[in-house]
Amino acid sequence: MMETMLRTQILFLCLLLLGFCHAATSWKPLFGGPGATLSLRLYHLFILCTTIMLVTDLLGWLFDGVEGRAVHGLLLTIHTIYYAVHALPTICYILYAELLLYQNPQRLRRWKVPLMTLSGLLALAAIATPVTGWFFYIDAQNVYSRGTWFIGYAVVQFLLLGASLIPLIGAARKSTARTYWTLVFFPVIAFAGGLLQSLAYGLVLIWPVTTVFLVAAALNIQKDQIGIDHLTGISNRLLFDEMLEHYLHMQPTFGCILMDLDGFKHINDTLGHDAGDQALQEMARILRHTARPKDIVARYGGDEFVVLLHETTESELKNLASKIELEVAMGNQASKRQYLLSVSMGYALYDPTQCTDAMAFMAHIDASMYAQKRCKLGNRG
């Protein structure tokens, strides 16, 4: 009785914490609402799958050994759902980690076929288990027991956890230490918890461990949301400065493009602040469209924008600057707005022999940008 109460309290606490994670990061992204980034939708799907596991675990434990024909059917349903869904939280983690570390949705394609195939086969086997007894069976006293294929099922789950380490290999430099080590926490601790839980039936470890990871991830998401510019939806100066410092210490080669909207004050003064906001949003859209998925696009301040390029070359910097100018020109031709967008840009690869810190690097690029702006003004004069 005491064991049941303790287990119930732990699982209820986990459900409350998942409710906090859901509320803290908003429910809308799961359904494609405002701010619905793919990584955030995967995170919310991760929460949903873990919630299903907690609820089925709790109900299976509470009704275990309770007599009655209806309870027998209920237990079969509960455990079938449990085994059918069991792999999904780990699958969500793999996709979430891959996207968070590499910022490239195209990389998810390599996981699509193997993960969907594995999930489908496990679900079909779970659905057949009430008849075959493969993963579990419920005896005449409504007591749950592990089935003939349980060990094989557990091995598959551990192999899947092992696969969840793949996105982490060699990725320490591709994100902040905070993000990377939060991601490392899940497979390592989940593997240990799952092993103990498999060896000693009745232990409740793996889903509380998963819940702790999701809480840590929620705190990271909230911190990242602080780094979002709410007018344009791109990163703000705070997040850019943090990532620039990270790149200075971790990245072998990176570059930066700094740009300023020409005539922005004139747009604000003559057409109003709504037009000015529209110009800023349009520029942010252009930068999101032209930059690579792994690049960081940020509003640097006022009418200034910046793109931080991960592992780049001088030619890639020039190509991106040219693409931005082309997109701006094409937008001016296609748009019916009352103003024309124009940008002045400065860019450079980071050279530690010339710039010893972030301030010196940005000052160097800023000087290059204003040199182009003066050149434009001189040509007009």
mmCIF file of C-alpha atoms in Angstrom, residues 2-376:
data_model
loop_
_atom_site.group_PDB
_atom_site.id
_atom_site.type_symbol
_atom_site.label_atom_id
_atom_site.label_comp_id
_atom_site.label_asym_id
_atom_site.label_seq_id
_atom_site.Cartn_x
_atom_site.Cartn_y
_atom_site.Cartn_z
ATOM 1 C CA MET A 2 2.803 2.404 0.929
ATOM 2 C CA GLU A 3 4.613 1.561 -2.325
ATOM 3 C CA THR A 4 1.471 2.316 -4.353
ATOM 4 C CA MET A 5 1.003 5.664 -2.602
ATOM 5 C CA LEU A 6 4.634 6.631 -3.173
ATOM 6 C CA ARG A 7 4.489 5.653 -6.842
ATOM 7 C CA THR A 8 1.216 7.542 -7.300
ATOM 8 C CA GLN A 9 2.634 10.673 -5.682
ATOM 9 C CA ILE A 10 5.777 10.567 -7.853
ATOM 10 C CA LEU A 11 3.795 10.142 -11.078
ATOM 11 C CA PHE A 12 1.311 12.868 -10.103
ATOM 12 C CA LEU A 13 4.230 15.208 -9.379
ATOM 13 C CA CYS A 14 5.660 14.402 -12.809
ATOM 14 C CA LEU A 15 2.305 15.195 -14.434
ATOM 15 C CA LEU A 16 2.181 18.538 -12.623
ATOM 16 C CA LEU A 17 5.705 19.355 -13.803
ATOM 17 C CA LEU A 18 4.768 18.483 -17.380
ATOM 18 C CA GLY A 19 1.795 20.810 -17.013
ATOM 19 C CA PHE A 20 4.246 23.534 -16.000
ATOM 20 C CA CYS A 21 6.428 22.782 -19.054
ATOM 21 C CA HIS A 22 3.393 22.956 -21.317
ATOM 22 C CA ALA A 23 2.142 26.226 -19.851
ATOM 23 C CA ALA A 24 5.595 27.820 -19.680
ATOM 24 C CA THR A 25 6.251 27.272 -23.376
ATOM 25 C CA SER A 26 2.656 27.779 -24.640
ATOM 26 C CA TRP A 27 0.367 25.122 -26.092
ATOM 27 C CA LYS A 28 -0.109 26.865 -29.444
ATOM 28 C CA PRO A 29 3.127 25.704 -31.134
ATOM 29 C CA LEU A 30 1.938 22.059 -31.104
ATOM 30 C CA PHE A 31 -0.921 23.013 -33.401
ATOM 31 C CA GLY A 32 1.009 25.378 -35.649
ATOM 32 C CA GLY A 33 -0.013 28.643 -34.025
ATOM 33 C CA PRO A 34 2.062 31.830 -33.713
ATOM 34 C CA GLY A 35 5.689 31.119 -32.901
ATOM 35 C CA ALA A 36 5.278 27.517 -34.029
ATOM 36 C CA THR A 37 8.891 26.608 -34.739
ATOM 37 C CA LEU A 38 9.446 22.971 -35.631
ATOM 38 C CA SER A 39 11.702 22.434 -32.613
ATOM 39 C CA LEU A 40 9.031 23.795 -30.278
ATOM 40 C CA ARG A 41 6.355 21.581 -31.857
ATOM 41 C CA LEU A 42 8.614 18.558 -31.380
ATOM 42 C CA TYR A 43 9.161 19.558 -27.759
ATOM 43 C CA HIS A 44 5.420 19.731 -27.145
ATOM 44 C CA LEU A 45 4.907 16.385 -28.868
ATOM 45 C CA PHE A 46 7.597 15.018 -26.525
ATOM 46 C CA ILE A 47 5.578 16.329 -23.563
ATOM 47 C CA LEU A 48 2.372 14.755 -24.920
ATOM 48 C CA CYS A 49 3.974 11.320 -25.418
ATOM 49 C CA THR A 50 5.566 11.415 -21.955
ATOM 50 C CA THR A 51 2.209 12.388 -20.431
ATOM 51 C CA ILE A 52 0.597 9.349 -22.081
ATOM 52 C CA MET A 53 3.332 7.141 -20.629
ATOM 53 C CA LEU A 54 2.880 8.570 -17.128
ATOM 54 C CA VAL A 55 -0.915 8.200 -17.217
ATOM 55 C CA THR A 56 -0.829 4.611 -18.521
ATOM 56 C CA ASP A 57 1.912 3.690 -16.034
ATOM 57 C CA LEU A 58 -0.140 5.139 -13.177
ATOM 58 C CA LEU A 59 -3.433 3.517 -14.241
ATOM 59 C CA GLY A 60 -1.768 0.164 -14.887
ATOM 60 C CA TRP A 61 -0.309 0.218 -11.384
ATOM 61 C CA LEU A 62 -3.538 1.345 -9.673
ATOM 62 C CA PHE A 63 -5.757 -1.286 -11.341
ATOM 63 C CA ASP A 64 -3.257 -4.146 -11.145
ATOM 64 C CA GLY A 65 -4.862 -7.054 -9.262
ATOM 65 C CA VAL A 66 -8.288 -5.394 -9.035
ATOM 66 C CA GLU A 67 -10.933 -8.010 -9.842
ATOM 67 C CA GLY A 68 -13.585 -7.664 -12.526
ATOM 68 C CA ARG A 69 -14.101 -8.410 -16.201
ATOM 69 C CA ALA A 70 -14.275 -4.724 -17.105
ATOM 70 C CA VAL A 71 -10.997 -4.113 -15.274
ATOM 71 C CA HIS A 72 -9.404 -6.949 -17.268
ATOM 72 C CA GLY A 73 -10.333 -5.231 -20.531
ATOM 73 C CA LEU A 74 -9.184 -1.882 -19.154
ATOM 74 C CA LEU A 75 -5.785 -3.293 -18.170
ATOM 75 C CA LEU A 76 -5.309 -4.850 -21.607
ATOM 76 C CA THR A 77 -6.056 -1.468 -23.202
ATOM 77 C CA ILE A 78 -3.797 0.468 -20.811
ATOM 78 C CA HIS A 79 -0.781 -1.799 -21.278
ATOM 79 C CA THR A 80 -1.280 -2.009 -25.047
ATOM 80 C CA ILE A 81 -1.141 1.799 -25.252
ATOM 81 C CA TYR A 82 1.874 1.822 -22.933
ATOM 82 C CA TYR A 83 3.896 -0.540 -25.114
ATOM 83 C CA ALA A 84 2.710 1.019 -28.392
ATOM 84 C CA VAL A 85 3.743 4.547 -27.340
ATOM 85 C CA HIS A 86 6.839 3.664 -25.298
ATOM 86 C CA ALA A 87 9.336 4.414 -28.083
ATOM 87 C CA LEU A 88 7.804 7.760 -29.072
ATOM 88 C CA PRO A 89 9.363 9.953 -26.332
ATOM 89 C CA THR A 90 12.846 8.759 -27.356
ATOM 90 C CA ILE A 91 12.014 9.305 -31.036
ATOM 91 C CA CYS A 92 10.833 12.836 -30.210
ATOM 92 C CA TYR A 93 14.088 13.416 -28.332
ATOM 93 C CA ILE A 94 16.217 12.285 -31.302
ATOM 94 C CA LEU A 95 14.425 14.641 -33.698
ATOM 95 C CA TYR A 96 14.414 17.490 -31.156
ATOM 96 C CA ALA A 97 18.149 17.142 -30.426
ATOM 97 C CA GLU A 98 19.002 16.884 -34.135
ATOM 98 C CA LEU A 99 17.068 20.055 -34.930
ATOM 99 C CA LEU A 100 18.250 22.008 -31.899
ATOM 100 C CA LEU A 101 21.923 21.265 -32.514
ATOM 101 C CA TYR A 102 22.089 21.597 -36.299
ATOM 102 C CA GLN A 103 19.203 24.016 -37.035
ATOM 103 C CA ASN A 104 18.520 22.207 -40.308
ATOM 104 C CA PRO A 105 15.115 20.522 -40.839
ATOM 105 C CA GLN A 106 16.517 18.693 -43.888
ATOM 106 C CA ARG A 107 18.670 16.553 -41.572
ATOM 107 C CA LEU A 108 15.528 15.010 -40.075
ATOM 108 C CA ARG A 109 14.871 13.142 -43.325
ATOM 109 C CA ARG A 110 17.582 10.584 -42.586
ATOM 110 C CA TRP A 111 15.678 9.563 -39.448
ATOM 111 C CA LYS A 112 12.223 9.477 -41.013
ATOM 112 C CA VAL A 113 12.114 5.973 -42.533
ATOM 113 C CA PRO A 114 13.959 4.015 -39.782
ATOM 114 C CA LEU A 115 12.123 5.695 -36.903
ATOM 115 C CA MET A 116 8.669 5.466 -38.495
ATOM 116 C CA THR A 117 9.284 1.818 -39.421
ATOM 117 C CA LEU A 118 10.445 0.930 -35.913
ATOM 118 C CA SER A 119 7.573 2.797 -34.262
ATOM 119 C CA GLY A 120 5.021 1.153 -36.564
ATOM 120 C CA LEU A 121 6.350 -2.373 -35.965
ATOM 121 C CA LEU A 122 6.395 -1.903 -32.185
ATOM 122 C CA ALA A 123 2.855 -0.511 -32.240
ATOM 123 C CA LEU A 124 1.576 -3.450 -34.321
ATOM 124 C CA ALA A 125 3.278 -5.952 -32.006
ATOM 125 C CA ALA A 126 1.784 -4.176 -28.972
ATOM 126 C CA ILE A 127 -1.709 -4.282 -30.502
ATOM 127 C CA ALA A 128 -1.305 -8.033 -31.095
ATOM 128 C CA THR A 129 0.009 -8.684 -27.569
ATOM 129 C CA PRO A 130 -3.386 -9.090 -25.794
ATOM 130 C CA VAL A 131 -3.851 -12.166 -28.014
ATOM 131 C CA THR A 132 -0.251 -13.365 -28.375
ATOM 132 C CA GLY A 133 1.217 -12.448 -24.987
ATOM 133 C CA TRP A 134 4.374 -11.133 -26.658
ATOM 134 C CA PHE A 135 5.097 -8.083 -24.482
ATOM 135 C CA PHE A 136 2.795 -8.738 -21.489
ATOM 136 C CA TYR A 137 -0.187 -10.705 -20.289
ATOM 137 C CA ILE A 138 -2.919 -10.181 -17.702
ATOM 138 C CA ASP A 139 -3.848 -13.325 -15.763
ATOM 139 C CA ALA A 140 -7.234 -14.355 -14.378
ATOM 140 C CA GLN A 141 -6.593 -12.311 -11.214
ATOM 141 C CA ASN A 142 -5.907 -9.213 -13.361
ATOM 142 C CA VAL A 143 -2.229 -9.221 -12.413
ATOM 143 C CA TYR A 144 0.228 -7.911 -15.012
ATOM 144 C CA SER A 145 3.257 -9.987 -16.005
ATOM 145 C CA ARG A 146 5.958 -9.465 -18.602
ATOM 146 C CA GLY A 147 5.534 -11.432 -21.823
ATOM 147 C CA THR A 148 7.752 -13.847 -23.744
ATOM 148 C CA TRP A 149 9.220 -11.087 -25.932
ATOM 149 C CA PHE A 150 9.734 -8.554 -23.162
ATOM 150 C CA ILE A 151 13.535 -8.901 -23.100
ATOM 151 C CA GLY A 152 13.724 -8.364 -26.862
ATOM 152 C CA TYR A 153 11.435 -5.340 -26.524
ATOM 153 C CA ALA A 154 13.663 -3.899 -23.783
ATOM 154 C CA VAL A 155 16.772 -4.438 -25.945
ATOM 155 C CA VAL A 156 15.141 -2.513 -28.812
ATOM 156 C CA GLN A 157 14.352 0.369 -26.440
ATOM 157 C CA PHE A 158 17.952 0.468 -25.213
ATOM 158 C CA LEU A 159 19.250 0.420 -28.792
ATOM 159 C CA LEU A 160 16.940 3.344 -29.544
ATOM 160 C CA LEU A 161 18.347 5.198 -26.537
ATOM 161 C CA GLY A 162 21.821 4.455 -27.883
ATOM 162 C CA ALA A 163 20.792 5.915 -31.242
ATOM 163 C CA SER A 164 19.727 9.079 -29.434
ATOM 164 C CA LEU A 165 23.423 9.771 -28.803
ATOM 165 C CA ILE A 166 24.120 10.047 -32.554
ATOM 166 C CA PRO A 167 23.025 13.719 -32.900
ATOM 167 C CA LEU A 168 25.297 14.589 -29.961
ATOM 168 C CA ILE A 169 28.487 13.157 -31.469
ATOM 169 C CA GLY A 170 30.799 15.983 -32.490
ATOM 170 C CA ALA A 171 28.096 18.573 -31.805
ATOM 171 C CA ALA A 172 29.519 20.247 -28.693
ATOM 172 C CA ARG A 173 30.725 23.215 -30.749
ATOM 173 C CA LYS A 174 27.454 23.658 -32.604
ATOM 174 C CA SER A 175 25.486 25.026 -29.635
ATOM 175 C CA THR A 176 25.939 26.636 -26.248
ATOM 176 C CA ALA A 177 27.244 24.484 -23.401
ATOM 177 C CA ARG A 178 23.890 24.965 -21.650
ATOM 178 C CA THR A 179 21.957 23.446 -24.546
ATOM 179 C CA TYR A 180 24.434 20.667 -25.269
ATOM 180 C CA TRP A 181 24.749 19.325 -21.730
ATOM 181 C CA THR A 182 20.995 19.498 -21.188
ATOM 182 C CA LEU A 183 20.616 17.275 -24.256
ATOM 183 C CA VAL A 184 23.337 14.887 -23.031
ATOM 184 C CA PHE A 185 21.478 14.442 -19.735
ATOM 185 C CA PHE A 186 18.493 12.583 -21.215
ATOM 186 C CA PRO A 187 20.036 9.533 -22.963
ATOM 187 C CA VAL A 188 22.674 8.947 -20.292
ATOM 188 C CA ILE A 189 20.353 9.095 -17.270
ATOM 189 C CA ALA A 190 17.420 7.484 -19.102
ATOM 190 C CA PHE A 191 19.636 4.521 -20.034
ATOM 191 C CA ALA A 192 20.679 4.011 -16.402
ATOM 192 C CA GLY A 193 17.106 4.420 -15.144
ATOM 193 C CA GLY A 194 15.688 2.118 -17.807
ATOM 194 C CA LEU A 195 18.264 -0.568 -17.012
ATOM 195 C CA LEU A 196 17.401 -0.527 -13.307
ATOM 196 C CA GLN A 197 13.680 -0.489 -14.084
ATOM 197 C CA SER A 198 14.030 -3.499 -16.420
ATOM 198 C CA LEU A 199 15.972 -5.495 -13.840
ATOM 199 C CA ALA A 200 13.678 -4.682 -10.903
ATOM 200 C CA TYR A 201 9.969 -4.624 -11.784
ATOM 201 C CA GLY A 202 8.103 -1.994 -9.791
ATOM 202 C CA LEU A 203 10.780 0.694 -9.858
ATOM 203 C CA VAL A 204 9.601 3.992 -11.327
ATOM 204 C CA LEU A 205 12.600 5.790 -12.811
ATOM 205 C CA ILE A 206 12.578 6.356 -16.547
ATOM 206 C CA TRP A 207 9.544 8.671 -16.775
ATOM 207 C CA PRO A 208 10.517 10.826 -13.789
ATOM 208 C CA VAL A 209 13.976 11.164 -15.404
ATOM 209 C CA THR A 210 12.326 12.134 -18.694
ATOM 210 C CA THR A 211 10.218 14.700 -16.840
ATOM 211 C CA VAL A 212 13.323 16.255 -15.265
ATOM 212 C CA PHE A 213 14.852 16.595 -18.747
ATOM 213 C CA LEU A 214 11.693 18.244 -20.093
ATOM 214 C CA VAL A 215 11.696 20.729 -17.197
ATOM 215 C CA ALA A 216 15.345 21.593 -17.918
ATOM 216 C CA ALA A 217 14.493 21.961 -21.612
ATOM 217 C CA ALA A 218 11.551 24.238 -20.725
ATOM 218 C CA LEU A 219 13.886 26.499 -18.759
ATOM 219 C CA ASN A 220 16.226 26.613 -21.776
ATOM 220 C CA ILE A 221 13.314 27.448 -24.085
ATOM 221 C CA GLN A 222 12.227 30.274 -21.786
ATOM 222 C CA LYS A 223 15.781 31.621 -21.747
ATOM 223 C CA ASP A 224 15.894 31.435 -25.549
ATOM 224 C CA GLN A 225 12.535 33.220 -25.809
ATOM 225 C CA ILE A 226 14.087 36.082 -23.847
ATOM 226 C CA GLY A 227 16.519 36.310 -26.763
ATOM 227 C CA ILE A 228 13.763 36.854 -29.369
ATOM 228 C CA ASP A 229 12.915 40.256 -30.832
ATOM 229 C CA HIS A 230 9.128 40.349 -30.553
ATOM 230 C CA LEU A 231 8.548 42.770 -33.426
ATOM 231 C CA THR A 232 10.440 40.784 -36.063
ATOM 232 C CA GLY A 233 10.487 37.274 -34.583
ATOM 233 C CA ILE A 234 14.251 36.892 -35.092
ATOM 234 C CA SER A 235 16.967 36.849 -32.419
ATOM 235 C CA ASN A 236 17.737 40.010 -30.475
ATOM 236 C CA ARG A 237 20.992 41.653 -29.389
ATOM 237 C CA LEU A 238 21.110 39.656 -26.141
ATOM 238 C CA LEU A 239 21.119 36.278 -27.889
ATOM 239 C CA PHE A 240 23.470 37.501 -30.617
ATOM 240 C CA ASP A 241 26.033 38.694 -28.056
ATOM 241 C CA GLU A 242 25.822 35.352 -26.249
ATOM 242 C CA MET A 243 26.336 33.366 -29.458
ATOM 243 C CA LEU A 244 29.160 35.638 -30.633
ATOM 244 C CA GLU A 245 31.046 35.014 -27.381
ATOM 245 C CA HIS A 246 30.426 31.286 -27.816
ATOM 246 C CA TYR A 247 31.783 31.407 -31.374
ATOM 247 C CA LEU A 248 34.855 33.364 -30.249
ATOM 248 C CA HIS A 249 35.790 30.552 -27.882
ATOM 249 C CA MET A 250 34.594 27.487 -29.806
ATOM 250 C CA GLN A 251 34.361 28.054 -33.578
ATOM 251 C CA PRO A 252 37.447 27.768 -35.798
ATOM 252 C CA THR A 253 36.024 29.917 -38.611
ATOM 253 C CA PHE A 254 33.004 32.180 -38.576
ATOM 254 C CA GLY A 255 31.939 35.440 -40.121
ATOM 255 C CA CYS A 256 29.464 38.228 -39.590
ATOM 256 C CA ILE A 257 27.426 40.619 -41.734
ATOM 257 C CA LEU A 258 26.167 43.843 -40.143
ATOM 258 C CA MET A 259 23.636 45.969 -42.004
ATOM 259 C CA ASP A 260 21.703 49.173 -41.538
ATOM 260 C CA LEU A 261 18.457 50.223 -43.241
ATOM 261 C CA ASP A 262 19.096 53.332 -45.338
ATOM 262 C CA GLY A 263 16.596 56.133 -44.835
ATOM 263 C CA PHE A 264 14.720 54.393 -42.033
ATOM 264 C CA LYS A 265 14.221 57.659 -40.105
ATOM 265 C CA HIS A 266 12.651 59.191 -43.219
ATOM 266 C CA ILE A 267 10.182 56.262 -43.447
ATOM 267 C CA ASN A 268 9.224 56.705 -39.803
ATOM 268 C CA ASP A 269 8.915 60.493 -40.034
ATOM 269 C CA THR A 270 6.914 60.658 -43.278
ATOM 270 C CA LEU A 271 4.843 57.456 -43.252
ATOM 271 C CA GLY A 272 4.532 56.744 -39.540
ATOM 272 C CA HIS A 273 5.746 54.084 -37.144
ATOM 273 C CA ASP A 274 3.493 51.378 -38.603
ATOM 274 C CA ALA A 275 5.339 51.702 -41.905
ATOM 275 C CA GLY A 276 8.641 51.667 -40.010
ATOM 276 C CA ASP A 277 7.642 48.463 -38.206
ATOM 277 C CA GLN A 278 6.617 46.938 -41.532
ATOM 278 C CA ALA A 279 10.031 47.794 -42.995
ATOM 279 C CA LEU A 280 11.801 46.107 -40.086
ATOM 280 C CA GLN A 281 9.609 43.007 -40.390
ATOM 281 C CA GLU A 282 10.192 42.828 -44.137
ATOM 282 C CA MET A 283 13.957 43.052 -43.654
ATOM 283 C CA ALA A 284 13.830 40.277 -41.052
ATOM 284 C CA ARG A 285 11.833 38.110 -43.481
ATOM 285 C CA ILE A 286 14.426 38.669 -46.221
ATOM 286 C CA LEU A 287 17.278 37.695 -43.900
ATOM 287 C CA ARG A 288 15.505 34.551 -42.690
ATOM 288 C CA HIS A 289 14.898 33.581 -46.310
ATOM 289 C CA THR A 290 18.461 34.178 -47.527
ATOM 290 C CA ALA A 291 20.536 32.981 -44.558
ATOM 291 C CA ARG A 292 21.453 29.332 -44.123
ATOM 292 C CA PRO A 293 19.511 27.303 -41.517
ATOM 293 C CA LYS A 294 22.536 27.169 -39.201
ATOM 294 C CA ASP A 295 23.213 30.938 -39.367
ATOM 295 C CA ILE A 296 21.973 33.290 -36.654
ATOM 296 C CA VAL A 297 19.849 36.205 -37.829
ATOM 297 C CA ALA A 298 19.325 38.973 -35.274
ATOM 298 C CA ARG A 299 18.078 42.507 -34.886
ATOM 299 C CA TYR A 300 21.164 44.276 -33.603
ATOM 300 C CA GLY A 301 19.352 47.412 -32.488
ATOM 301 C CA GLY A 302 17.019 50.023 -33.983
ATOM 302 C CA ASP A 303 17.261 49.599 -37.756
ATOM 303 C CA GLU A 304 20.419 47.462 -37.672
ATOM 304 C CA PHE A 305 20.477 43.737 -38.399
ATOM 305 C CA VAL A 306 23.194 41.131 -38.188
ATOM 306 C CA VAL A 307 23.852 37.637 -39.537
ATOM 307 C CA LEU A 308 26.356 35.400 -37.739
ATOM 308 C CA LEU A 309 27.670 32.715 -40.089
ATOM 309 C CA HIS A 310 28.833 29.413 -38.658
ATOM 310 C CA GLU A 311 31.893 27.771 -40.300
ATOM 311 C CA THR A 312 32.032 29.985 -43.372
ATOM 312 C CA THR A 313 34.461 31.411 -45.929
ATOM 313 C CA GLU A 314 35.108 34.832 -47.449
ATOM 314 C CA SER A 315 33.320 33.824 -50.665
ATOM 315 C CA GLU A 316 30.263 32.590 -48.734
ATOM 316 C CA LEU A 317 30.123 35.905 -46.881
ATOM 317 C CA LYS A 318 30.207 37.839 -50.154
ATOM 318 C CA ASN A 319 27.622 35.536 -51.745
ATOM 319 C CA LEU A 320 25.212 35.993 -48.849
ATOM 320 C CA ALA A 321 25.664 39.786 -48.928
ATOM 321 C CA SER A 322 24.906 39.729 -52.667
ATOM 322 C CA LYS A 323 21.836 37.534 -52.109
ATOM 323 C CA ILE A 324 20.527 39.956 -49.486
ATOM 324 C CA GLU A 325 20.944 42.920 -51.839
ATOM 325 C CA LEU A 326 19.215 40.966 -54.627
ATOM 326 C CA GLU A 327 16.289 39.978 -52.382
ATOM 327 C CA VAL A 328 15.876 43.586 -51.256
ATOM 328 C CA ALA A 329 15.848 44.787 -54.882
ATOM 329 C CA MET A 330 13.361 42.096 -55.952
ATOM 330 C CA GLY A 331 11.133 42.966 -53.006
ATOM 331 C CA ASN A 332 11.140 46.617 -54.030
ATOM 332 C CA GLN A 333 10.037 45.682 -57.563
ATOM 333 C CA ALA A 334 7.270 43.319 -56.464
ATOM 334 C CA SER A 335 5.911 45.307 -53.512
ATOM 335 C CA LYS A 336 3.241 48.014 -53.641
ATOM 336 C CA ARG A 337 4.436 49.644 -50.431
ATOM 337 C CA GLN A 338 5.024 53.408 -50.287
ATOM 338 C CA TYR A 339 8.756 53.148 -49.607
ATOM 339 C CA LEU A 340 11.807 51.339 -50.963
ATOM 340 C CA LEU A 341 14.142 49.265 -48.818
ATOM 341 C CA SER A 342 17.876 49.794 -49.052
ATOM 342 C CA VAL A 343 20.692 48.480 -46.870
ATOM 343 C CA SER A 344 24.322 49.319 -46.233
ATOM 344 C CA MET A 345 26.456 46.350 -45.197
ATOM 345 C CA GLY A 346 29.783 45.524 -43.674
ATOM 346 C CA TYR A 347 31.145 42.016 -43.243
ATOM 347 C CA ALA A 348 34.270 40.122 -42.247
ATOM 348 C CA LEU A 349 35.636 36.751 -41.256
ATOM 349 C CA TYR A 350 36.860 36.631 -37.680
ATOM 350 C CA ASP A 351 40.637 36.927 -37.518
ATOM 351 C CA PRO A 352 42.020 36.571 -33.970
ATOM 352 C CA THR A 353 45.260 38.259 -35.020
ATOM 353 C CA GLN A 354 43.367 41.480 -35.860
ATOM 354 C CA CYS A 355 40.468 41.423 -33.375
ATOM 355 C CA THR A 356 41.089 40.169 -29.877
ATOM 356 C CA ASP A 357 37.506 40.267 -28.634
ATOM 357 C CA ALA A 358 33.868 40.669 -29.690
ATOM 358 C CA MET A 359 33.880 44.450 -29.282
ATOM 359 C CA ALA A 360 36.873 44.893 -31.596
ATOM 360 C CA PHE A 361 35.390 42.503 -34.166
ATOM 361 C CA MET A 362 32.036 44.314 -34.288
ATOM 362 C CA ALA A 363 33.755 47.720 -34.404
ATOM 363 C CA HIS A 364 35.721 46.530 -37.442
ATOM 364 C CA ILE A 365 32.534 45.422 -39.245
ATOM 365 C CA ASP A 366 30.685 48.572 -38.164
ATOM 366 C CA ALA A 367 33.407 50.731 -39.735
ATOM 367 C CA SER A 368 33.085 48.745 -42.971
ATOM 368 C CA MET A 369 29.310 49.216 -42.987
ATOM 369 C CA TYR A 370 29.489 52.973 -42.473
ATOM 370 C CA ALA A 371 32.146 53.251 -45.171
ATOM 371 C CA GLN A 372 29.637 51.734 -47.611
ATOM 372 C CA LYS A 373 26.915 54.068 -46.334
ATOM 373 C CA ARG A 374 29.159 57.134 -46.884
ATOM 374 C CA CYS A 375 29.997 55.860 -50.352
ATOM 375 C CA LYS A 376 26.286 55.635 -51.196
#
